[in-house]
PDB file of C-alpha atoms in Angstrom:
ATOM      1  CA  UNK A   1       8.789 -17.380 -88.293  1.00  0.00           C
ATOM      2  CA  UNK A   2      11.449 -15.340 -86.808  1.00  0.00           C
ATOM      3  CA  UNK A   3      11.320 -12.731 -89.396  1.00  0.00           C
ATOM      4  CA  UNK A   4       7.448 -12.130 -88.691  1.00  0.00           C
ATOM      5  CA  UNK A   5       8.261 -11.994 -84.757  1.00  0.00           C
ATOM      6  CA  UNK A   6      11.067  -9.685 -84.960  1.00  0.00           C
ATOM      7  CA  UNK A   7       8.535  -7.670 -87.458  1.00  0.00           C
ATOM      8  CA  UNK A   8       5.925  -7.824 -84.847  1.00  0.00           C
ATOM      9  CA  UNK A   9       8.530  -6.986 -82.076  1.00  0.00           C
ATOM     10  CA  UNK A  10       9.460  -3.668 -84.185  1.00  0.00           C
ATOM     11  CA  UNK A  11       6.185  -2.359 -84.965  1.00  0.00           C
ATOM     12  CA  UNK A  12       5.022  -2.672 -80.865  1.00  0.00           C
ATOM     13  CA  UNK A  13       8.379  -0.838 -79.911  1.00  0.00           C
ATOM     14  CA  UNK A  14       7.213   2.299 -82.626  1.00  0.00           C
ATOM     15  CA  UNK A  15       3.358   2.092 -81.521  1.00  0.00           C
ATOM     16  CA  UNK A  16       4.812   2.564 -77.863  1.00  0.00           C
ATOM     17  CA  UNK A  17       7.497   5.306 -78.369  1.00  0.00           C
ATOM     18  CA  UNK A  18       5.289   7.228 -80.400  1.00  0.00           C
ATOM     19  CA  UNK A  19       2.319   6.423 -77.306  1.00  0.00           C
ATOM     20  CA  UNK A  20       5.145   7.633 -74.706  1.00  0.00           C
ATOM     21  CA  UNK A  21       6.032  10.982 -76.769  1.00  0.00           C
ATOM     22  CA  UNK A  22       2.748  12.131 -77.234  1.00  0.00           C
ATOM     23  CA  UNK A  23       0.941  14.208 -74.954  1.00  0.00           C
ATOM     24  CA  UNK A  24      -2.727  13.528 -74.346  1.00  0.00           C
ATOM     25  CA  UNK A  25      -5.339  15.633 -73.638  1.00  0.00           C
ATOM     26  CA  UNK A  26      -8.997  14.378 -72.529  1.00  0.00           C
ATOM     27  CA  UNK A  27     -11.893  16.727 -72.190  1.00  0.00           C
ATOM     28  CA  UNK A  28     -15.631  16.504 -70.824  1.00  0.00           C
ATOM     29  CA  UNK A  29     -18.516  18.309 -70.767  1.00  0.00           C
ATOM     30  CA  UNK A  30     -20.541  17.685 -67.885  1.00  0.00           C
ATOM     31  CA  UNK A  31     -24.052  18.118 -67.315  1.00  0.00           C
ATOM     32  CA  UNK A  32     -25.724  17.714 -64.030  1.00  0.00           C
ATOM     33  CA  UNK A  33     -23.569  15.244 -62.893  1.00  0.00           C
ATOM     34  CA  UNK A  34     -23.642  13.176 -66.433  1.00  0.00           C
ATOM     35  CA  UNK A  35     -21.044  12.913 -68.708  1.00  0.00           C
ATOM     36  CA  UNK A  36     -22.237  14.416 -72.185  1.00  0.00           C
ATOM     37  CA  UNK A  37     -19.334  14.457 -74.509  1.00  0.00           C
ATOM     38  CA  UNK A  38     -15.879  12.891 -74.290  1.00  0.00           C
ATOM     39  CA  UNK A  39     -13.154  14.453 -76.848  1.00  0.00           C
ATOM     40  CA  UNK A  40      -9.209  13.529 -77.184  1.00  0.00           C
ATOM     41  CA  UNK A  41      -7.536  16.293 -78.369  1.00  0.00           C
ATOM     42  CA  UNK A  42     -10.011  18.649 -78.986  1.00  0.00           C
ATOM     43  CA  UNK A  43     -12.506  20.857 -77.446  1.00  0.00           C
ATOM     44  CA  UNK A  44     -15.622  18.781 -76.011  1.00  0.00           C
ATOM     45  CA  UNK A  45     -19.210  20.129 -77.398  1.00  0.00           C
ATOM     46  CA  UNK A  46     -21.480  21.357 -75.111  1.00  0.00           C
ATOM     47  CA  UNK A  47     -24.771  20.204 -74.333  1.00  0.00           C
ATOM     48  CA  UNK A  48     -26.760  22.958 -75.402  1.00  0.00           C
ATOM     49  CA  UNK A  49     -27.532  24.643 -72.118  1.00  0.00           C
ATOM     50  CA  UNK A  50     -25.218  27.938 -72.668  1.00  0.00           C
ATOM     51  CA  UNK A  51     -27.121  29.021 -75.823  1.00  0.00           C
ATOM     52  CA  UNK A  52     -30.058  28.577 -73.717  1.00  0.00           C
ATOM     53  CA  UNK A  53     -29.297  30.528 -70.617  1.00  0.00           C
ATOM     54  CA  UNK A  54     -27.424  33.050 -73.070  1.00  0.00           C
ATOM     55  CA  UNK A  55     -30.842  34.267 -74.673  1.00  0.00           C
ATOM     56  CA  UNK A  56     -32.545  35.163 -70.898  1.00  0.00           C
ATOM     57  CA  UNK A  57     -31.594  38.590 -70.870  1.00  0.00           C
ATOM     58  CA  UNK A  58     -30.096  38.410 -67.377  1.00  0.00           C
ATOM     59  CA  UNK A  59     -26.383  39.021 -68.107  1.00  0.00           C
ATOM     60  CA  UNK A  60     -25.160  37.697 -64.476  1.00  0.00           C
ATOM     61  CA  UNK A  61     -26.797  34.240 -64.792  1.00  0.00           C
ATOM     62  CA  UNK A  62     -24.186  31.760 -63.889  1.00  0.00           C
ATOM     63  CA  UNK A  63     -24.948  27.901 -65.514  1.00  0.00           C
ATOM     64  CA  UNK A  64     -25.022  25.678 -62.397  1.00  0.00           C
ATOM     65  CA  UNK A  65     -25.759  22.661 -64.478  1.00  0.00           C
ATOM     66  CA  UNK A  66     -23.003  22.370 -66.525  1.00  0.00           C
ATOM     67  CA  UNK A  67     -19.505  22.409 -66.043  1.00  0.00           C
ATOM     68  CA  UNK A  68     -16.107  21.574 -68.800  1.00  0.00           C
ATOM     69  CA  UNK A  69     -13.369  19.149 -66.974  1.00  0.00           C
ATOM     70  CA  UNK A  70      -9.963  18.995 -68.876  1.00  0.00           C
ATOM     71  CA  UNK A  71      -6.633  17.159 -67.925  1.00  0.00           C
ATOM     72  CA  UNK A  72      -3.182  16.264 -69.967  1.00  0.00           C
ATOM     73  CA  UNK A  73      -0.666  13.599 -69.783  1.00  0.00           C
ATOM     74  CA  UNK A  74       2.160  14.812 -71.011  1.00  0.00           C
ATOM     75  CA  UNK A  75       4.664  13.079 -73.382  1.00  0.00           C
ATOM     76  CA  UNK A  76       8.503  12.913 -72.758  1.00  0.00           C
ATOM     77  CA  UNK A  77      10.435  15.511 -74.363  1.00  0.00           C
ATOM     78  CA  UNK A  78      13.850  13.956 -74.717  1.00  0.00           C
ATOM     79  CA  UNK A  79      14.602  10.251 -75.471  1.00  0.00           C
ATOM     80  CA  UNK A  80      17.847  10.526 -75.690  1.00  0.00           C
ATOM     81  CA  UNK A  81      19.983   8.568 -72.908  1.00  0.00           C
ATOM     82  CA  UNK A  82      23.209   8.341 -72.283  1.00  0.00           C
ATOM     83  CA  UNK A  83      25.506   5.596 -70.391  1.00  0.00           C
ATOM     84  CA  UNK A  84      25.992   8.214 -67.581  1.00  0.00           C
ATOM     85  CA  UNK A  85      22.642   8.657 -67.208  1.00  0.00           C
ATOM     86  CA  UNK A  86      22.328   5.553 -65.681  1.00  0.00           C
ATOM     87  CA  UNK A  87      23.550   4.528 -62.132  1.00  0.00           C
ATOM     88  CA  UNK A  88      26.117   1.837 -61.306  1.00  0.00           C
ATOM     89  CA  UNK A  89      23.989  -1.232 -60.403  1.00  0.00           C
ATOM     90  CA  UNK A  90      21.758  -0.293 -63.578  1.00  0.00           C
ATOM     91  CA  UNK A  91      25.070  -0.021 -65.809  1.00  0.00           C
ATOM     92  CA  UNK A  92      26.108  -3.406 -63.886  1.00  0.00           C
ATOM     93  CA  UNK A  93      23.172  -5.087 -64.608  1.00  0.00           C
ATOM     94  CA  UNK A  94      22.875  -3.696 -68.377  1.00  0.00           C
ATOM     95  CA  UNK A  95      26.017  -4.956 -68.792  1.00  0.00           C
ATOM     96  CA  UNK A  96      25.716  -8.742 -67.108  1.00  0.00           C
ATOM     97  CA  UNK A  97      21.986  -9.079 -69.061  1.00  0.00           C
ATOM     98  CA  UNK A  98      24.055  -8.114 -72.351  1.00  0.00           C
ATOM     99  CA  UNK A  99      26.402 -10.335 -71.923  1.00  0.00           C
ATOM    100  CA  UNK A 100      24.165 -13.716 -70.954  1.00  0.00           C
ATOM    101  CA  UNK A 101      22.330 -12.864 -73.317  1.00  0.00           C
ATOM    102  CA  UNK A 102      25.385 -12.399 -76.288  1.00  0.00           C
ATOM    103  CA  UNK A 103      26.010 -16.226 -74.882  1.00  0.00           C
ATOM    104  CA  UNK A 104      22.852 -17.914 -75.685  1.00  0.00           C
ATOM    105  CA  UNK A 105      24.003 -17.961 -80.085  1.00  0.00           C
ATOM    106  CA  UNK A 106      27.268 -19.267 -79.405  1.00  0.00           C
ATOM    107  CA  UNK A 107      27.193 -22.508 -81.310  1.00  0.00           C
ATOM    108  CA  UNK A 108      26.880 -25.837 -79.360  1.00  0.00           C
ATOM    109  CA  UNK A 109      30.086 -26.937 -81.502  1.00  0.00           C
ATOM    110  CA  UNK A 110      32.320 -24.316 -80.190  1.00  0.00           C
ATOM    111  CA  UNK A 111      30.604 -24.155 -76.500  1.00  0.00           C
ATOM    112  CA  UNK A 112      33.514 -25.849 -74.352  1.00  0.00           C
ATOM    113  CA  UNK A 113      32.988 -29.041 -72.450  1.00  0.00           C
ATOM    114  CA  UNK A 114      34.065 -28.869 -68.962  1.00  0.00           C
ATOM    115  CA  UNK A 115      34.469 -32.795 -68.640  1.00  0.00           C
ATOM    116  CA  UNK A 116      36.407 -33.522 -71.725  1.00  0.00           C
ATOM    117  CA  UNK A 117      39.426 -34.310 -69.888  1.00  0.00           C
ATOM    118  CA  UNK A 118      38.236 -36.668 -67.770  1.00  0.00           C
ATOM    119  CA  UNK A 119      37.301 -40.300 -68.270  1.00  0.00           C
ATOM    120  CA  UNK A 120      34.521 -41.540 -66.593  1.00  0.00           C
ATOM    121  CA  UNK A 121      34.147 -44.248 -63.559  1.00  0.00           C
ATOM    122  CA  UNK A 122      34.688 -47.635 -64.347  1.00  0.00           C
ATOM    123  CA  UNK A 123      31.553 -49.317 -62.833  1.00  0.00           C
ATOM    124  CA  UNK A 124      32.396 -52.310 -60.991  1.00  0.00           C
ATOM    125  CA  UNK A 125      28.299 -52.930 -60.135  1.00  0.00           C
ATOM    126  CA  UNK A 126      25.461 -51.744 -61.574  1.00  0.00           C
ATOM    127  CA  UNK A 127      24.694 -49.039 -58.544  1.00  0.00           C
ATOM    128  CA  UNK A 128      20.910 -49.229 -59.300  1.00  0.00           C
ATOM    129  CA  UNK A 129      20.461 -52.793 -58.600  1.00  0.00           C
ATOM    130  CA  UNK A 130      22.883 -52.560 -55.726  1.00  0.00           C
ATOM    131  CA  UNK A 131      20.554 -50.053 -54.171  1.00  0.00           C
ATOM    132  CA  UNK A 132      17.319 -51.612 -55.635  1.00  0.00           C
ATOM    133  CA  UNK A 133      16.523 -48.021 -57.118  1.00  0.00           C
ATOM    134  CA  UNK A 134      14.208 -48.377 -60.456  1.00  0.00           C
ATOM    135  CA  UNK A 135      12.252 -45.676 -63.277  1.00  0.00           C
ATOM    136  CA  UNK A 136       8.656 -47.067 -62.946  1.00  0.00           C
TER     137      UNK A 136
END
């Protein structure tokens, strides 16, 4: 089971370096206010009204109808980082989260017990029924 997870684990950290690298690029075509063709990465197709309007034989006809929208997200360039690239409370905390977290496979066996020294109380009375306290 923890071989899957850590398989599982691996393959969503690629899918979402190789997500944060890449730069996107979404284009529409737009006609009269409706969205006619959505593309990722390419050219969107238009509608069909340009070849149209391109056979009148009026050269300064401007299409009113139709319109092209475009916009990018753009990918990081470097992924390399470097200790000083981080600030103190972020190398503080890097360094305190490492460390708990180092601590949680230590072995119960060689975990130290901080009452081993000392024996316990010798009960004289039972303190529950003293104090009438009882687990219902």
């Amino acid at each position: 089971m923890k071989k899957v997870f850590s398989q599982i684990i691996s393959l969503v950290m690629a899918v979402l370096v190789l997500a944060s690298t890449v730069s996107w690029t979404v284009d529409k075509h737009l006609c009269m206010g409706r969205v006619m063709d959505i593309s990722f990465f390419a050219h969107a197709e238009d509608c069909g009204m340009e070849s149209a309007i391109a056979t009148l034989d009026s050269e300064d006809y401007q299409n009113p109808c139709c319109e092209d929208e475009s916009f990018t997200i753009e990918g990081q360039d470097h992924l390399k980082l470097t200790w000083s690239d981080l600030d103190l409370d972020h190398q503080v905390f890097f360094v305190a989260f490492a460390q708990s977290y180092i601590d949680l496979f230590v072995p119960l066996e060689k975990l130290p017990v901080p009452n081993e020294k000392y024996p316990p109380p010798i009960l004289i009375r039972d303190i529950h029924v003293l104090d009438q306290v009882f687990l219902i």
